[in-house]
XYZ file of N, CA and C in Angstrom:
402
model
N 0.854 -1.273 -0.070
C 0.017 0.017 -0.051
C 0.892 1.240 -0.003
N 0.531 2.255 -0.725
C 1.246 3.461 -0.942
C 0.377 4.600 -0.290
N 0.934 5.251 0.650
C 0.404 6.391 1.291
C 0.989 7.692 0.919
N 0.112 8.694 0.436
C 0.654 9.914 0.083
C 0.067 11.062 1.039
N 1.034 11.767 1.483
C 0.619 12.838 2.445
C 0.875 14.164 1.864
N 0.130 15.129 2.282
C 0.339 16.512 1.752
C 0.324 17.462 2.893
N 1.223 18.427 2.677
C 1.315 19.498 3.733
C 0.422 20.688 3.375
N -0.108 20.556 2.195
C -1.028 21.726 1.771
C -2.191 21.759 2.649
N -2.526 22.963 3.105
C -3.728 23.140 3.894
C -4.722 23.736 3.030
N -5.707 22.853 2.512
C -6.718 23.296 1.663
C -7.910 23.916 2.514
N -8.239 25.069 2.243
C -9.406 25.748 2.935
C -10.754 24.927 2.790
N -11.574 25.083 3.784
C -12.899 24.595 3.715
C -13.714 25.457 2.883
N -14.930 25.115 2.700
C -15.736 26.030 2.040
C -16.526 25.511 0.733
N -16.237 24.236 0.453
C -16.770 23.675 -0.716
C -16.267 23.882 -2.096
N -17.087 23.480 -3.037
C -16.645 23.638 -4.470
C -17.699 24.411 -5.190
N -17.099 25.336 -6.066
C -17.992 26.137 -6.886
C -17.721 27.606 -6.739
N -18.027 28.455 -7.721
C -17.865 29.844 -7.524
C -18.812 30.415 -6.475
N -18.130 31.449 -5.745
C -18.829 32.076 -4.645
C -18.919 33.567 -4.870
N -20.095 34.195 -4.505
C -20.104 35.553 -4.659
C -20.833 36.104 -3.340
N -20.121 37.034 -2.746
C -20.809 37.683 -1.589
C -20.842 39.159 -1.742
N -21.976 39.797 -1.368
C -22.336 41.208 -1.595
C -22.848 41.753 -0.330
N -22.237 41.921 0.848
C -22.763 42.431 1.988
C -23.196 43.892 1.873
N -24.314 44.256 2.461
C -24.949 45.613 2.265
C -24.724 46.437 3.531
N -24.064 46.026 4.576
C -23.811 46.826 5.737
C -22.578 46.312 6.419
N -21.938 47.097 7.254
C -20.839 46.682 8.057
C -21.169 45.457 8.800
N -22.276 45.299 9.539
C -22.657 44.129 10.190
C -22.804 42.962 9.392
N -23.005 43.075 8.034
C -23.204 41.860 7.213
C -21.867 41.339 6.713
N -20.701 41.995 6.965
C -19.433 41.564 6.412
C -19.084 40.456 7.456
N -18.746 39.285 6.898
C -18.369 38.110 7.726
C -16.927 38.276 8.059
N -16.497 37.743 9.201
C -15.060 37.772 9.504
C -14.192 36.823 8.766
N -14.708 35.737 8.104
C -14.080 34.881 7.283
C -14.918 34.439 6.071
N -14.281 34.376 4.860
C -14.994 33.829 3.725
C -13.970 32.663 3.208
N -14.594 31.564 2.975
C -13.839 30.322 2.565
C -14.367 29.755 1.389
N -13.452 29.187 0.473
C -13.928 28.475 -0.670
C -12.788 27.456 -1.009
N -12.974 26.218 -1.151
C -12.046 25.243 -1.542
C -11.622 25.317 -2.901
N -12.603 25.238 -3.887
C -12.305 25.164 -5.287
C -13.424 26.070 -6.002
N -12.899 27.076 -6.762
C -13.840 27.823 -7.628
C -13.410 29.381 -7.322
N -13.966 30.222 -8.108
C -13.593 31.655 -8.045
C -14.473 32.301 -6.878
N -13.792 33.315 -6.335
C -14.435 34.100 -5.249
C -14.635 35.581 -5.595
N -15.789 36.096 -5.446
C -15.958 37.576 -5.575
C -16.538 38.053 -4.200
N -15.836 38.986 -3.720
C -16.367 39.761 -2.443
C -16.483 41.179 -2.875
N -17.757 41.567 -3.006
C -18.105 42.931 -3.430
C -18.542 43.765 -2.161
N -17.692 44.671 -1.778
C -18.016 45.498 -0.646
C -18.566 46.859 -0.906
N -18.980 47.046 -2.137
C -19.436 48.447 -2.538
C -20.656 48.720 -1.815
N -21.524 47.767 -1.335
C -22.709 48.008 -0.665
C -22.553 48.506 0.861
N -21.270 48.427 1.363
C -21.039 48.920 2.653
C -20.609 50.334 2.601
N -21.425 51.271 3.149
C -21.156 52.693 3.086
C -20.184 53.115 4.126
N -18.997 53.607 3.681
C -18.036 54.082 4.785
C -18.512 55.200 5.606
N -19.520 55.931 5.209
C -20.044 56.920 6.136
C -20.730 56.296 7.358
N -21.184 54.974 7.276
C -21.741 54.326 8.381
C -20.670 53.675 9.354
N -19.496 53.883 9.006
C -18.439 53.231 9.801
C -17.940 54.198 10.900
N -18.292 55.387 10.884
C -17.916 56.347 11.925
C -18.118 56.042 13.359
N -19.199 55.221 13.553
C -19.460 54.767 14.854
C -18.694 53.579 15.379
N -17.885 52.976 14.493
C -17.019 51.774 14.821
C -15.723 52.305 15.479
N -15.238 51.559 16.369
C -13.954 51.846 17.033
C -12.755 51.327 16.278
N -13.043 50.411 15.341
C -12.024 49.723 14.631
C -12.545 49.541 13.164
N -11.540 49.165 12.231
C -11.981 48.913 10.895
C -12.806 47.548 10.827
N -13.515 47.474 9.600
C -14.052 46.174 9.334
C -12.885 45.322 9.004
N -12.816 44.115 9.625
C -11.748 43.214 9.298
C -12.403 41.884 8.887
N -11.822 41.408 7.644
C -12.281 40.139 7.116
C -11.039 39.382 6.469
N -11.307 38.110 6.256
C -10.211 37.241 5.805
C -10.879 36.361 4.638
N -10.114 36.107 3.616
C -10.585 35.358 2.439
C -9.537 34.164 2.360
N -10.027 32.836 2.475
C -9.272 31.753 2.230
C -9.697 30.994 1.002
N -8.935 30.710 -0.004
C -9.310 30.088 -1.173
C -8.177 29.078 -1.521
N -8.498 27.827 -1.873
C -7.668 26.784 -2.253
C -7.154 26.942 -3.660
N -8.120 26.888 -4.550
C -7.982 26.923 -6.047
C -9.023 27.775 -6.733
N -8.527 28.803 -7.312
C -9.476 29.827 -7.989
C -9.054 31.246 -7.833
N -9.569 32.006 -8.745
C -9.280 33.393 -8.550
C -10.083 34.177 -7.611
N -9.458 35.234 -6.940
C -10.150 35.934 -5.923
C -10.337 37.404 -6.486
N -11.458 37.949 -6.350
C -11.724 39.420 -6.713
C -12.406 40.013 -5.573
N -11.854 41.184 -5.127
C -12.501 42.075 -4.077
C -12.699 43.352 -4.668
N -13.966 43.967 -4.459
C -14.113 45.287 -4.860
C -14.523 46.052 -3.585
N -13.847 47.156 -3.354
C -14.065 48.023 -2.224
C -14.742 49.431 -2.697
N -15.450 49.980 -1.670
C -15.833 51.393 -2.010
C -14.791 52.356 -2.473
N -15.168 53.198 -3.386
C -14.182 54.202 -3.975
C -13.532 54.945 -2.873
N -14.217 55.429 -1.887
C -13.694 56.382 -0.970
C -12.950 55.720 0.238
N -12.994 54.392 0.432
C -12.569 53.667 1.524
C -11.024 53.492 1.598
N -10.413 53.783 2.736
C -8.967 53.478 2.958
C -8.960 51.965 3.291
N -8.026 51.277 2.748
C -7.893 49.786 2.784
C -6.527 49.453 3.187
N -6.406 48.533 4.177
C -5.143 47.777 4.414
C -5.269 46.410 4.008
N -4.299 45.919 3.177
C -4.297 44.673 2.596
C -3.131 43.822 2.942
N -3.286 42.535 3.051
C -2.152 41.590 3.118
C -2.580 40.340 2.330
N -1.747 39.954 1.427
C -1.949 38.802 0.614
C -0.928 37.749 0.761
N -1.223 36.475 1.023
C -0.297 35.400 1.033
C -0.795 34.570 -0.133
N 0.152 34.238 -1.047
C -0.284 33.542 -2.214
C 0.704 32.492 -2.598
N 0.180 31.316 -3.011
C 0.935 30.258 -3.414
C 1.448 30.522 -4.867
N 0.578 30.307 -5.817
C 0.848 30.418 -7.284
C -0.300 31.294 -7.880
N 0.203 32.350 -8.514
C -0.755 33.231 -9.245
C -0.213 34.680 -9.185
N -0.977 35.555 -9.854
C -0.567 37.000 -9.886
C -1.479 37.762 -8.875
N -0.868 38.878 -8.410
C -1.529 39.756 -7.451
C -1.655 41.186 -8.113
N -2.833 41.749 -8.050
C -3.068 43.061 -8.594
C -3.868 43.797 -7.584
N -3.113 44.631 -6.743
C -3.857 45.431 -5.674
C -3.952 46.875 -6.178
N -5.121 47.229 -6.617
C -5.332 48.583 -7.256
C -4.376 48.921 -8.273
N -4.004 47.916 -9.211
C -3.121 48.246 -10.316
C -1.645 47.970 -9.893
N -1.289 47.594 -8.741
C 0.126 47.362 -8.400
C 0.296 45.915 -8.132
N 1.435 45.369 -8.530
C 1.835 44.007 -8.299
C 2.579 43.843 -6.927
N 1.907 44.179 -5.797
C 2.381 44.099 -4.526
C 1.517 43.220 -3.625
N 2.045 42.748 -2.497
C 1.272 41.776 -1.806
C 0.746 42.341 -0.433
N 1.049 43.562 -0.158
C 0.396 44.220 1.013
C 0.657 45.695 0.981
N -0.085 46.481 1.790
C 0.118 47.782 1.931
C -1.167 48.530 2.354
N -1.004 49.798 2.597
C -2.128 50.677 2.829
C -2.511 51.504 1.553
N -3.785 51.466 1.276
C -4.242 52.147 0.062
C -5.351 53.150 0.359
N -4.939 54.484 0.309
C -5.946 55.464 0.684
C -7.150 55.586 -0.280
N -8.185 55.869 0.360
C -9.536 56.047 -0.539
C -9.385 57.275 -1.495
N -10.257 57.373 -2.455
C -10.269 58.476 -3.427
C -11.478 59.283 -3.057
N -11.476 60.570 -3.400
C -12.561 61.459 -3.214
C -12.376 62.452 -2.188
N -13.397 63.187 -1.786
C -13.350 64.157 -0.834
C -14.075 63.910 0.530
N -14.364 62.614 0.669
C -14.998 62.261 1.965
C -14.016 62.540 3.180
N -14.640 62.813 4.253
C -13.786 63.044 5.526
C -12.800 61.860 5.785
N -13.277 60.678 5.651
C -12.470 59.509 5.974
C -11.432 59.122 4.944
N -11.599 59.653 3.625
C -10.726 59.346 2.578
C -9.270 59.822 2.725
N -8.291 59.064 2.555
C -6.927 59.515 2.714
C -6.357 59.687 4.086
N -7.095 59.531 5.197
C -6.470 59.597 6.452
C -5.658 58.353 6.718
N -5.109 58.249 7.880
C -4.228 57.013 8.169
C -4.984 55.891 8.804
N -6.306 55.982 8.842
C -7.102 55.008 9.426
C -7.931 54.247 8.369
N -7.584 52.901 8.233
C -8.333 52.157 7.197
C -9.774 51.925 7.588
N -10.784 51.843 6.690
C -12.043 51.467 6.913
C -12.182 49.980 6.840
N -11.278 49.376 6.012
C -11.215 47.903 5.779
C -9.901 47.373 6.017
N -9.773 46.220 6.810
C -8.481 45.568 6.852
C -8.847 44.138 6.300
N -8.213 43.764 5.097
C -8.582 42.507 4.443
C -7.343 41.572 4.327
N -7.309 40.365 4.815
C -6.385 39.432 4.683
C -6.748 38.370 3.588
N -5.924 37.980 2.633
C -6.263 37.192 1.609
C -5.209 36.034 1.514
N -5.674 34.692 1.549
C -4.823 33.534 1.494
C -5.326 32.823 0.320
N -4.440 32.728 -0.775
C -4.777 32.089 -1.988
C -3.681 31.038 -2.343
N -4.174 29.764 -2.514
C -3.360 28.562 -2.782
C -2.919 28.711 -4.214
N -3.906 28.673 -5.132
C -3.585 28.711 -6.562
C -4.618 29.520 -7.297
N -4.249 30.586 -7.835
C -5.146 31.514 -8.596
C -4.724 32.993 -8.455
N -5.280 33.836 -9.316
C -5.045 35.261 -9.258
C -5.748 35.915 -8.130
N -5.219 37.087 -7.618
C -5.884 37.873 -6.680
C -5.980 39.296 -7.215
N -7.179 39.846 -7.321
C -7.314 41.282 -7.666
C -8.141 41.970 -6.764
N -7.652 43.237 -6.383
C -8.520 44.057 -5.491
C -8.619 45.447 -6.307
N -9.892 45.913 -6.249
C -10.124 47.239 -7.038
C -11.146 48.006 -6.383
N -11.420 49.183 -6.955
C -12.506 50.056 -6.302
C -13.538 50.099 -7.336
N -14.816 50.286 -6.746
C -16.010 50.429 -7.614
C -17.000 51.453 -7.122
């Protein structure tokens, strides 16, 4: 008998493409998981104006074993990102970097200050990662 062991940690979350579109800060989950398939997390429905009452940013994590990950954040939101990627390309707001602070755009009071409205961690085994504004 031949036994094969793997050190790869495949995230739970099932098989198939997943799309999440929370419409409030309270609706943003702390973790999103998918084993196999593309992931879309569309945060445009979360209004940064509603975040003034929060003591800390909205924090979420995406774990994906195999498949592309796309995240869309509100245009005006400041975002702190950290990406851990096995194989694939990373595009964070047009830059091929894996982490950083990205100030929001526009004239909103919260845009461009040093306090992120979102902190997002992304763990991708195999697939491209893209974060953009919408």
